[in-house]
Coordinates of C-alpha atoms in Angstrom, one line a residue:
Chain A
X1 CA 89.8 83.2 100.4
X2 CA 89.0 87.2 100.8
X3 CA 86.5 87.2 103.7
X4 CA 86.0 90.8 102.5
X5 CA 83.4 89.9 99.6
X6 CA 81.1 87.0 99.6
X7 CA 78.0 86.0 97.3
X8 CA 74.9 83.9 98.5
X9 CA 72.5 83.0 95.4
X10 CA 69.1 81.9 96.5
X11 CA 65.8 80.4 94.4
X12 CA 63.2 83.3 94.9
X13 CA 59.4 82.1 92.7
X14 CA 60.2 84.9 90.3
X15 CA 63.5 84.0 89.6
X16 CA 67.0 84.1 91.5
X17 CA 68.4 86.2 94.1
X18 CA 72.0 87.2 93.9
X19 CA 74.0 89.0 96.7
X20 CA 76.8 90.5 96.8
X21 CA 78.1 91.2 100.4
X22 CA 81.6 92.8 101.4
X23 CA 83.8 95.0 99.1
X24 CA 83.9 94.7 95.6
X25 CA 86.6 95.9 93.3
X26 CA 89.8 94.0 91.5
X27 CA 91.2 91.5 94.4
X28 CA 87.4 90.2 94.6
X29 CA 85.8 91.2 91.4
X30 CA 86.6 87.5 90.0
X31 CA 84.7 85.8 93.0
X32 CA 81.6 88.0 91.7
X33 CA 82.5 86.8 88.0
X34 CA 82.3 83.0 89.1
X35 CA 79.5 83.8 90.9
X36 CA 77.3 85.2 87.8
X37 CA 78.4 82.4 85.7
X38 CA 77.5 80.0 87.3
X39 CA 74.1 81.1 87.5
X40 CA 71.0 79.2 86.3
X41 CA 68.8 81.6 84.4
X42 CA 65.9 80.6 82.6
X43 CA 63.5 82.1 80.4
X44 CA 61.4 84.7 81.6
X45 CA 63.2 84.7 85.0
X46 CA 64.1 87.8 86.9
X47 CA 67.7 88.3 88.5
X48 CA 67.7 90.1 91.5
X49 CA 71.0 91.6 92.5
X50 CA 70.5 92.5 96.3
X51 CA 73.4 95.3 96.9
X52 CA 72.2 96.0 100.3
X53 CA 75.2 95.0 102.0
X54 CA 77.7 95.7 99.1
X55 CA 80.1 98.0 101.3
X56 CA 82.9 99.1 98.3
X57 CA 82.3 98.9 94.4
X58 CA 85.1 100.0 91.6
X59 CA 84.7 99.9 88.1
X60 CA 85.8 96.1 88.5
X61 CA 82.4 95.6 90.4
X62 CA 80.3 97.8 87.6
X63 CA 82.0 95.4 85.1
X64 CA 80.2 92.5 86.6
X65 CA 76.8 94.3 87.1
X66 CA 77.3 94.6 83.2
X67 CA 78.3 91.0 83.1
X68 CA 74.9 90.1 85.2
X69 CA 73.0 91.7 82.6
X70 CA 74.2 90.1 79.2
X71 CA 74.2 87.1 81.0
X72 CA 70.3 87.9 82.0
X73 CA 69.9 89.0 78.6
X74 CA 71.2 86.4 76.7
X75 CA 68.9 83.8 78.9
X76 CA 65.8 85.9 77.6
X77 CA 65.8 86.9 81.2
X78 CA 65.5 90.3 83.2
X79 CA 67.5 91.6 86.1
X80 CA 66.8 94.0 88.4
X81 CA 69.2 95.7 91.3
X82 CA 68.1 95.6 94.9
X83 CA 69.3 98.4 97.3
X84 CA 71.7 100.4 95.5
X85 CA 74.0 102.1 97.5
X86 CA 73.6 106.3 96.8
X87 CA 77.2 106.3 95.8
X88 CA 76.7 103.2 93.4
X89 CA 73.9 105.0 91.9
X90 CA 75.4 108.3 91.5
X91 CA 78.4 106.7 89.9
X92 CA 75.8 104.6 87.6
X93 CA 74.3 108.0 86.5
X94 CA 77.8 109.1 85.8
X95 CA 78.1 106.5 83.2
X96 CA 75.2 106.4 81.7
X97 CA 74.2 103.0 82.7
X98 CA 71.1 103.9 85.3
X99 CA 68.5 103.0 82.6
X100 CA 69.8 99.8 81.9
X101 CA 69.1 98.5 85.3
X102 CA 65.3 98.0 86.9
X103 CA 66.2 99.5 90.4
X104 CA 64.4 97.7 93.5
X105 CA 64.5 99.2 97.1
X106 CA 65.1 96.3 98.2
X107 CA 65.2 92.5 97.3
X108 CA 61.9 91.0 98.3
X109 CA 60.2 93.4 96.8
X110 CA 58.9 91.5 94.0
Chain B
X1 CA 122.1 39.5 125.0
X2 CA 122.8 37.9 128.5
X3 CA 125.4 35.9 127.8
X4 CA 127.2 38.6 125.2
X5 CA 127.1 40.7 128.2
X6 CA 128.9 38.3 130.4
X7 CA 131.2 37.3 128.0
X8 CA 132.1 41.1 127.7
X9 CA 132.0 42.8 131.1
X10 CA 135.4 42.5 131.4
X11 CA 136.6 43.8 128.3
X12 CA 134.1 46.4 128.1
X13 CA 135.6 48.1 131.6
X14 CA 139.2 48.1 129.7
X15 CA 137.9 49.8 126.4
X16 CA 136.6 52.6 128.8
X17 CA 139.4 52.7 130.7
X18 CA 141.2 53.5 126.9
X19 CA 138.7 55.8 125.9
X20 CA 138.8 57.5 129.1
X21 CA 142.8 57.2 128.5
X22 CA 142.6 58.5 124.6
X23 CA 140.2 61.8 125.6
X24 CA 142.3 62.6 128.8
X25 CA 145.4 62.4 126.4
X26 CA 143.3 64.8 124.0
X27 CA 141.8 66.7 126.5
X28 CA 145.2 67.4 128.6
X29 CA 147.0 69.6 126.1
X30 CA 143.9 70.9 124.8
X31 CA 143.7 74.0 126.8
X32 CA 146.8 75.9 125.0
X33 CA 146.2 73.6 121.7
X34 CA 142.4 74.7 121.5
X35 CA 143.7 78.2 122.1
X36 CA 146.5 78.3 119.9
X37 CA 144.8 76.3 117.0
X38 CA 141.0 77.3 117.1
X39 CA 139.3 77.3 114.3
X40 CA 139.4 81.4 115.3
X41 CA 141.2 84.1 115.8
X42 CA 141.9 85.5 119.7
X43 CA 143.9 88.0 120.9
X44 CA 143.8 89.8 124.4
X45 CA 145.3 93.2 124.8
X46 CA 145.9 95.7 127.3
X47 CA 143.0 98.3 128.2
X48 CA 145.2 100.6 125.7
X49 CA 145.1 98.0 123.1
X50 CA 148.5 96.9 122.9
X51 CA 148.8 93.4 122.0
X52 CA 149.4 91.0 125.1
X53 CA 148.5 87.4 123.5
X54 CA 147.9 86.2 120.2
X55 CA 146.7 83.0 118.5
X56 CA 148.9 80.7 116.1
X57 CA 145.6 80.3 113.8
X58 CA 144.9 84.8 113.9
X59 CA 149.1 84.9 113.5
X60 CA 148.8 83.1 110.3
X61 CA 145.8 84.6 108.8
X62 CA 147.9 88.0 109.3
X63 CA 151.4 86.3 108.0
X64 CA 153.2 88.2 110.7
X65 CA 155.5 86.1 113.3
X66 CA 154.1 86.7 117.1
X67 CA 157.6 88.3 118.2
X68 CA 156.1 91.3 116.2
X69 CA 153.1 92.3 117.3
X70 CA 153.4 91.0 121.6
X71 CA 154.0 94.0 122.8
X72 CA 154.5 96.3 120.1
X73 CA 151.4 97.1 118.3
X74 CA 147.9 98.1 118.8
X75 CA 144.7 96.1 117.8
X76 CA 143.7 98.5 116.0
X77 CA 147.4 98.9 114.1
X78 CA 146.2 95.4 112.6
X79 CA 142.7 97.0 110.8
X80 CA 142.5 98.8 108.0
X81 CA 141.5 102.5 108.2
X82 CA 138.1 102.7 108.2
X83 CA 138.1 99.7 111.0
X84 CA 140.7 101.4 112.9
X85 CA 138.2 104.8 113.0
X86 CA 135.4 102.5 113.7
X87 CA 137.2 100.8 116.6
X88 CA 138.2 104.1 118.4
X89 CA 135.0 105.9 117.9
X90 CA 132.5 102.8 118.8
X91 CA 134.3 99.7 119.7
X92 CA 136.4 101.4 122.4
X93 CA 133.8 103.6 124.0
X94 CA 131.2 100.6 123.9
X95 CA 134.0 98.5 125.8
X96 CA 134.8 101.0 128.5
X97 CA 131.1 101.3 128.8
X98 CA 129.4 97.8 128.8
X99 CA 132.1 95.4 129.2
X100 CA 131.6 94.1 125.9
X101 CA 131.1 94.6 122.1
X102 CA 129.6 91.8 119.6
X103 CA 128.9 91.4 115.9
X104 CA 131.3 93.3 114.4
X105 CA 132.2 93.6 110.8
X106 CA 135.9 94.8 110.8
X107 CA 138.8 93.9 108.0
X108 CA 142.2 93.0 109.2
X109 CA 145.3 93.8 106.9
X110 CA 147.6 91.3 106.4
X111 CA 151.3 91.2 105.8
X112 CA 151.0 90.6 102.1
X113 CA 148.3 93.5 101.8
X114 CA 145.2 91.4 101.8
X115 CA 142.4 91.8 103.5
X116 CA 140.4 89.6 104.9
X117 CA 136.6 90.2 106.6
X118 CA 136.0 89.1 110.1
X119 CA 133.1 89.5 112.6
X120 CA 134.4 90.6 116.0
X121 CA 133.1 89.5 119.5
X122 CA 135.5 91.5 122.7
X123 CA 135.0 91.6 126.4
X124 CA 136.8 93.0 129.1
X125 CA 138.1 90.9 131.6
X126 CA 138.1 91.9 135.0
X127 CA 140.2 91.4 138.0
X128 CA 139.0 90.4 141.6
X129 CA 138.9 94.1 142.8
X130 CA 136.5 95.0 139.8
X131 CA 138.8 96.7 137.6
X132 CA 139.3 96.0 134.1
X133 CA 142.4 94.0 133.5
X134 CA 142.4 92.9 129.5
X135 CA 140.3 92.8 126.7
X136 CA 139.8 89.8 125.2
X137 CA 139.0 89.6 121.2
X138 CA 137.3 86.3 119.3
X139 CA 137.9 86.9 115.7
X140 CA 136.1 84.5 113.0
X141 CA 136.8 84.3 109.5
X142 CA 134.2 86.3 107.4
X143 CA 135.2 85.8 103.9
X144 CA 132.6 83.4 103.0
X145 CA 129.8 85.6 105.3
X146 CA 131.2 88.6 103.1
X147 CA 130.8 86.7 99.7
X148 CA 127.2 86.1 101.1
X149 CA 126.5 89.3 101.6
X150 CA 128.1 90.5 98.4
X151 CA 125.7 88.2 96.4
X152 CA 122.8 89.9 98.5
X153 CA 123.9 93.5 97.6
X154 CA 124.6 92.3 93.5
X155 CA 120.9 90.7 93.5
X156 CA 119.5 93.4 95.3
X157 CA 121.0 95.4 92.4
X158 CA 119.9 93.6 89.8
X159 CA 116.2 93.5 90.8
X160 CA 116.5 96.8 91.2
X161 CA 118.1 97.6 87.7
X162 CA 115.1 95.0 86.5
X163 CA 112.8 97.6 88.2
X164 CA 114.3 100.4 86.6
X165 CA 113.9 98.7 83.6
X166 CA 110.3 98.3 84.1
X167 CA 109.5 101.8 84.9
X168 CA 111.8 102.8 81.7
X169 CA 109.4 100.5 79.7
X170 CA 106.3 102.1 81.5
X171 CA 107.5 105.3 80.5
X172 CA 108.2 104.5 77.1
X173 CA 104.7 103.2 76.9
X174 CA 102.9 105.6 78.1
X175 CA 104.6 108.2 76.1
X176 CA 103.0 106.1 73.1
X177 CA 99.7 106.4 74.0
X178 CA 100.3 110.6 74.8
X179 CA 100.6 112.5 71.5
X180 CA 104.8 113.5 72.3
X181 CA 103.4 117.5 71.6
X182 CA 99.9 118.8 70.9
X183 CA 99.2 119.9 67.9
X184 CA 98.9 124.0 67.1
X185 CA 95.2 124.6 66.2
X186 CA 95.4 128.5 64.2
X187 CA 94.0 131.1 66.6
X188 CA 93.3 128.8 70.0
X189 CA 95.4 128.2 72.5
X190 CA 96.3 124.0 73.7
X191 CA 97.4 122.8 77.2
X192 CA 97.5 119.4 78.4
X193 CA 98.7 117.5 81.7
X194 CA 99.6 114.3 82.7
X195 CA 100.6 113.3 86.0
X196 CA 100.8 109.3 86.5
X197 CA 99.6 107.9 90.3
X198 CA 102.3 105.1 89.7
X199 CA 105.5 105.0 87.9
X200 CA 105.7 100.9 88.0
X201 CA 102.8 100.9 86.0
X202 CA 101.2 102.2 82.7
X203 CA 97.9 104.2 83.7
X204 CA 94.4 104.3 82.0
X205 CA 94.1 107.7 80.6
X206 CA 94.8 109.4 77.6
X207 CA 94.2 112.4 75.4
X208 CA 94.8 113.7 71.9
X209 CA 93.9 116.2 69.4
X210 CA 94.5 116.0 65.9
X211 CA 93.3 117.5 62.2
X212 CA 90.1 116.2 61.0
X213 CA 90.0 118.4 57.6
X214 CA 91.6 121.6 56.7
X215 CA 89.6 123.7 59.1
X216 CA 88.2 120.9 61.6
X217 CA 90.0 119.5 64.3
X218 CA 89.2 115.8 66.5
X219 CA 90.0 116.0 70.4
X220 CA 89.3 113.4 73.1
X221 CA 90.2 112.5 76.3
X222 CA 89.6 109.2 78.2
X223 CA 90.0 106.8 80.8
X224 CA 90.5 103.0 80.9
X225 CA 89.3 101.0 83.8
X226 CA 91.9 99.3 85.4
X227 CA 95.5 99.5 85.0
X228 CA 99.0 98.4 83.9
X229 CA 99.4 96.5 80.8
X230 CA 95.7 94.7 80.4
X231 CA 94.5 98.5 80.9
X232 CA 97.4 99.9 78.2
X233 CA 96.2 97.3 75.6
X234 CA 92.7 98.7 75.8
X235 CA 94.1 102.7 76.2
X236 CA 96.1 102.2 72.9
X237 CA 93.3 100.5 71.3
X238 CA 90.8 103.3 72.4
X239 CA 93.4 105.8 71.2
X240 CA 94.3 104.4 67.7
X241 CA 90.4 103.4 66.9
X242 CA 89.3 107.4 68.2
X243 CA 91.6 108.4 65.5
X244 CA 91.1 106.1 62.5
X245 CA 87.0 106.2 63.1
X246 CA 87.0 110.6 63.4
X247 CA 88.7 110.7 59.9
X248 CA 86.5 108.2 58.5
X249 CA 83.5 109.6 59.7
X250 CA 83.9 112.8 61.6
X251 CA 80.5 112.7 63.2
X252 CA 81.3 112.7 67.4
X253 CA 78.2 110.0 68.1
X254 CA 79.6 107.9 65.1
X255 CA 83.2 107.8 66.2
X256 CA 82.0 106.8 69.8
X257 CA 79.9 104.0 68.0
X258 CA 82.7 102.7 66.3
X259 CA 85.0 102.8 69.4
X260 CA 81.7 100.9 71.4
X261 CA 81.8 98.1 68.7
X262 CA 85.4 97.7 68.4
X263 CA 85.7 97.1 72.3
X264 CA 82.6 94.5 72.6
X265 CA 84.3 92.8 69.4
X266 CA 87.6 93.1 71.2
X267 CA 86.9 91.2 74.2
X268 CA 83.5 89.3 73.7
X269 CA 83.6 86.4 75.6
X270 CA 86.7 87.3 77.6
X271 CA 86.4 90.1 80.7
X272 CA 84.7 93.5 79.8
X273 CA 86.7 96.2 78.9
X274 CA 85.5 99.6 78.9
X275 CA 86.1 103.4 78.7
X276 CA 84.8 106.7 79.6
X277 CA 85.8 109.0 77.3
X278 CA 84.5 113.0 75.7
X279 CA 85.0 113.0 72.3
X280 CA 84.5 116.6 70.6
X281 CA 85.5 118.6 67.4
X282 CA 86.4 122.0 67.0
X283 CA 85.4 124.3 63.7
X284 CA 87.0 127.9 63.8
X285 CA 84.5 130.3 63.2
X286 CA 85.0 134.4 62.8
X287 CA 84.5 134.8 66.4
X288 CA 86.1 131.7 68.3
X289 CA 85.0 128.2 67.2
X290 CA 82.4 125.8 67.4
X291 CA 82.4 122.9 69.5
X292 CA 80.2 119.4 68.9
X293 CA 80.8 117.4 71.9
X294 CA 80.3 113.5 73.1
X295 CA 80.3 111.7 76.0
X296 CA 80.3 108.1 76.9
X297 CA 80.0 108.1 80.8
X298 CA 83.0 110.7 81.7
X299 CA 82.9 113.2 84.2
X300 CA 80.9 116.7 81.9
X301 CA 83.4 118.9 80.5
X302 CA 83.9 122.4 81.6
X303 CA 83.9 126.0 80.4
X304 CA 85.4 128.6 81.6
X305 CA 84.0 132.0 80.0
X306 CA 86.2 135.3 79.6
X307 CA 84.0 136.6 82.7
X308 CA 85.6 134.0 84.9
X309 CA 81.8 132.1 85.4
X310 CA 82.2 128.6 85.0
X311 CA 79.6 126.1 83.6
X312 CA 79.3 121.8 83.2
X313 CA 78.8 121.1 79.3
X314 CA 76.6 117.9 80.5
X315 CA 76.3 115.5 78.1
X316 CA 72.8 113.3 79.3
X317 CA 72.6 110.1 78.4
X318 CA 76.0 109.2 77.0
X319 CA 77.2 105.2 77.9
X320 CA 80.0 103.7 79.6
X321 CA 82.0 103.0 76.0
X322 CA 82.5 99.4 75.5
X323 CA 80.4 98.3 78.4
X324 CA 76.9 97.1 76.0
X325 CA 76.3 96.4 72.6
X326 CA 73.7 99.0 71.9
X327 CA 75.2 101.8 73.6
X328 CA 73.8 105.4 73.2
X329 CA 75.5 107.8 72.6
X330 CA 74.1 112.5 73.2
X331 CA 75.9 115.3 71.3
X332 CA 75.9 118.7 72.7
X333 CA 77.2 121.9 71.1
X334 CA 78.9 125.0 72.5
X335 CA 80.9 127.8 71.5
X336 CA 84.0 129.5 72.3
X337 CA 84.7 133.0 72.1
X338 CA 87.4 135.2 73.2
X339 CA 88.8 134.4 76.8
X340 CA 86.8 131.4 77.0
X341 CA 88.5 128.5 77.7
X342 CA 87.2 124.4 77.3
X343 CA 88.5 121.7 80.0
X344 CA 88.5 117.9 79.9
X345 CA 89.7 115.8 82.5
X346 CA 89.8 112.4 84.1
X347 CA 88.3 111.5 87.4
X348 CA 92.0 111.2 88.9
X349 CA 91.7 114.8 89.8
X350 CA 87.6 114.7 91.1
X351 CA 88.3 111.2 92.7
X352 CA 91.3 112.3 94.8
X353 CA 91.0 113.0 98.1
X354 CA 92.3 116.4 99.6
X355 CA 95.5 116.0 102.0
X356 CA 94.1 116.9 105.4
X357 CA 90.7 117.2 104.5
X358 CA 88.3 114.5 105.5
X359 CA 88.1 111.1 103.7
X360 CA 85.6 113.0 100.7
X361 CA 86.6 112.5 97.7
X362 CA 87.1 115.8 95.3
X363 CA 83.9 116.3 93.6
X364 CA 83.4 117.8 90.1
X365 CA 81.5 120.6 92.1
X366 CA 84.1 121.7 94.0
X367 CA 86.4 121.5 90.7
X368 CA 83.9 124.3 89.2
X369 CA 84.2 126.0 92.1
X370 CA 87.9 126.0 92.0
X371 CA 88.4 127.3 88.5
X372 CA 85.5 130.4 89.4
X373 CA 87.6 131.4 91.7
X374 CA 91.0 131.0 90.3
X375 CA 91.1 133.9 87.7
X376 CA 92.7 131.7 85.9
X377 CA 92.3 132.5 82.4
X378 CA 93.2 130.9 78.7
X379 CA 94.3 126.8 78.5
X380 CA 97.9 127.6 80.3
X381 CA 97.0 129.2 82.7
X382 CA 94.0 126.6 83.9
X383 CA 96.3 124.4 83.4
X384 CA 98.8 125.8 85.4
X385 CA 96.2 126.1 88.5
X386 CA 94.9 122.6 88.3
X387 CA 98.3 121.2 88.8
X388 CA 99.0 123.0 91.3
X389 CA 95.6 121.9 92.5
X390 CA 97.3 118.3 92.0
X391 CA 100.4 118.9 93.4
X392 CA 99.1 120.3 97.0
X393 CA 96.7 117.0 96.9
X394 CA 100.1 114.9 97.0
X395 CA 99.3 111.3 98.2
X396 CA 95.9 112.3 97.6
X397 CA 95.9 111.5 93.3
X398 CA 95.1 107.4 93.8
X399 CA 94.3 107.7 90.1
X400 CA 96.0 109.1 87.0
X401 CA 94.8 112.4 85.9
X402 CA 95.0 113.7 82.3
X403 CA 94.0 117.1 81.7
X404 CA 93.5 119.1 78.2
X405 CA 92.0 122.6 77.7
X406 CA 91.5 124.6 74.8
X407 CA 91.0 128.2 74.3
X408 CA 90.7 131.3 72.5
X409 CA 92.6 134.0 73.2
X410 CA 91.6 137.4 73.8
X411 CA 92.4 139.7 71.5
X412 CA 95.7 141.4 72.7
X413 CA 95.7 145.1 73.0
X414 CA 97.5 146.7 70.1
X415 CA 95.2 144.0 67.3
X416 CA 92.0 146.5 68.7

């Protein structure tokens, strides 16, 4: 196991928290993957991705923001990223994806 | 236990007496047997190399009888030529010097004009007073050392004929997804670039311009995420769809739609494969052409005008392609005239990070800056600066780079 990325997912009131710590691009993108699927997501909930302590993100890493969001999407639920790194954001812009995300400055802001 | 013990005490004190009896008989001529019979080859010679002793068991790997070598020849008179330079040049030297030489690949010649691989070990033996008497050689048979290593160097060749092969096929394959020359659009000139981070594997980015209708022309260049053949799959797909979609319905926004839907329909379910790509077309006009252009999520083209100014062509708005269903897609529309000249490139080039500069990455800013400065003018010639851009970036290009401008030419003297 990569000690360079890990993912915590904590039960907030709102919804879930998911964070994604370490460096996230191919080798560790999967780990991120697993970790979205297997979320719980109900109605009405709101996911929380808490990128504070994301270090490194490739386009591996923006796949499974996008990934977070259909998954959100399809449970009639909303998701919101927490702390995005000025580089993440930038690149975000860059693609054209900043307005599909609810930005957050960080994750207990609820 | 007891009693068997007894019973045997005596006994037992004759059977060692015989095996004591059977190893001293062994052991007695063993000395000279061991030396002439060893499962190796030894031979001492004089400090010149002339041949002093030699064993039965070197004797008849050589097939030459005792009486004449003893005496007569040289150690080295028994290598072949290559072993013999090796011996005077190194072996000797090393002898004189430390008193010893190991592990050393030599051939010997034999009579019948064979050779046959050993692996040398030589000392020099000394007398009381210090000085070097002899030097003593320990020979051992290599030939099945030799086959060892022969199978080494054929596999070694074979995976690296395998990799060959592999780079051949990445080659081939990303050939395929580049148009083999650009087309000739009347009245503008075309120049394109590729320059592959890896040559083991196919990269992410391609290009192509091609007629729409008799006086409209498609262009579009793009860049898969990821790489090697899960990236090319998606890069041929993009490629082939950009293609069929702008001749069905030449309207930029529409052909990005349809390239959006055929990628979620592509891999639905499976992992998310995307693209940023400009897609624009070109209509000649009396004084240089018009140019409709859309983005999903690349890097904003640039222009560079006949005044040498440069400016981005931002496209706001326009979607990672492939990413979302409902993607969006923003046109914007320029013009070309005479010296101006349009550029589209990957992020290879505004991602890679400048040799001896600090760990920033080349921004798109600095890019803008470059070609301002450059007086580079017309598609060629940008072209022509932004590889060498590339090229003094060396290590520095992580990512594949594709480059295509467009331009129209100034009007040459003797036309006005």
């Amino acid at each position: 196991m990569s000690t360079r990325f890990s993912t915590t997912t904590s039960a907030v009131p709102a919804g879930l928290v998911l964070a994604l710590v370490g460096e996230l691009d191919s080798s560790t993108a999967p780990a991120a993957q697993e970790a979205i699927r297997r979320l719980t997501l109900r109605a009405g909930d709101r996911l929380i991705v808490d990128l504070a302590r994301l270090e490194f993100c490739d386009s591996s890493g923006i796949a499974a923001l996008i990934a977070a969001r259909s998954l959100a999407g399809r449970a009639g639920a909303t998701i919101a990223l927490a702390a995005v790194p000025r580089h993440l954001g930038k690149v975000l812009g860059l693609l054209g994806l900043a307005d599909l995300f609810t930005t957050l400055p960080n994750a207990d802001h609820t | 236990m007891c009693q068997a013990d007894d019973a045997g005490g005596a006994g037992e004190g004759r059977d060692e007496d015989r095996v004591g009896a059977m190893f001293s008989a062994l052991l007695e001529d063993s000395a000279e047997d061991l030396y002439e019979n060893a499962p190796c080859g030894y031979l001492s010679t004089l400090m010149d190399g002339t041949i002093a002793k030699i064993n039965g068991t070197l004797l008849g790997w050589l097939g030459i009888g005792r009486e004449e070598l003893v005496g007569r020849r040289r150690f080295s008179d028994l290598l072949t030529v290559g072993g013999r330079m090796y011996y005077e040049t190194h072996i000797g030297p090393m002898l004189t010097m430390h008193g010893e030489a190991g592990g050393l690949a030599l051939e010997l010649k034999a009579a019948d004009g064979t050779r046959l691989p050993v692996m040398a070990t030589s000392r020099v033996k000394t007398g009381a007073d210090g000085s070097a008497q002899l030097i003593r050689i320990t020979l051992f048979d290599a030939r099945d050392r030799r086959a060892y290593e022969r199978e080494l160097l054929r596999a070694r060749q074979e995976s690296e004929a395998d990799r060959d092969r592999a780079r051949q096929l990445a080659s081939t394959l990303q050939r395929t997804l580049l148009p083999p020359s650009l087309m000739t659009v009347p009245g503008m000139e075309v120049a394109a670039y590729y320059h592959p981070a890896s040559v083991d594997e196919v990269g992410g980015d391609f290009y192509d311009l091609f007629p729409l209708t008799g006086d409209s022309w498609g262009f579009f260049l793009g860049d898969v995420s990821g790489k090697g053949a899960e990236a090319a799959v998606v890069t041929s797909l993009a490629r082939y769809t950009l293609r069929s979609a702008a001749v069905y319905n030449p309207e930029p926004v529409k052909v990005l739609d349809n390239l959006n839907t055929v990628l979620q329909q592509q891999y639905r379910g499976g992992e998310i494969r995307f693209c940023t790509v400009v897609y624009g077309c070109l209509v000649p006009d009396d004084t240089g052409c018009a140019i409709t252009l859309v983005s999903g999520g690349h890097p904003p083209a640039i222009v560079v005008r006949a005044d040498g100014t440069t400016q981005f062509l931002h496209t706001h708005g326009g979607m990672l392609v492939g990413a979302i269903p409902d993607a969006r897609f923003t046109e914007i529309t320029a013009h070309l005239g005479p010296g101006d000249t349009l550029l589209l490139y990957s992020d290879g080039l505004t991602e890679a990070r400048p040799v001896g500069g600090s760990s920033e990455r080349y921004s798109e800013e600095e890019l803008l800056d470059h070609l301002a400065a450059s007086a580079a003018h017309g598609a060629s010639e940008v072209i022509a600066s932004l590889t060498e851009l590339l090229t003094g970036f060396g290590d520095g290009v992580e990512d594949d780079t594709a480059l295509l401008a467009l331009s129209i030419p100034l009007p040459r003297d003797g036309d006005s």
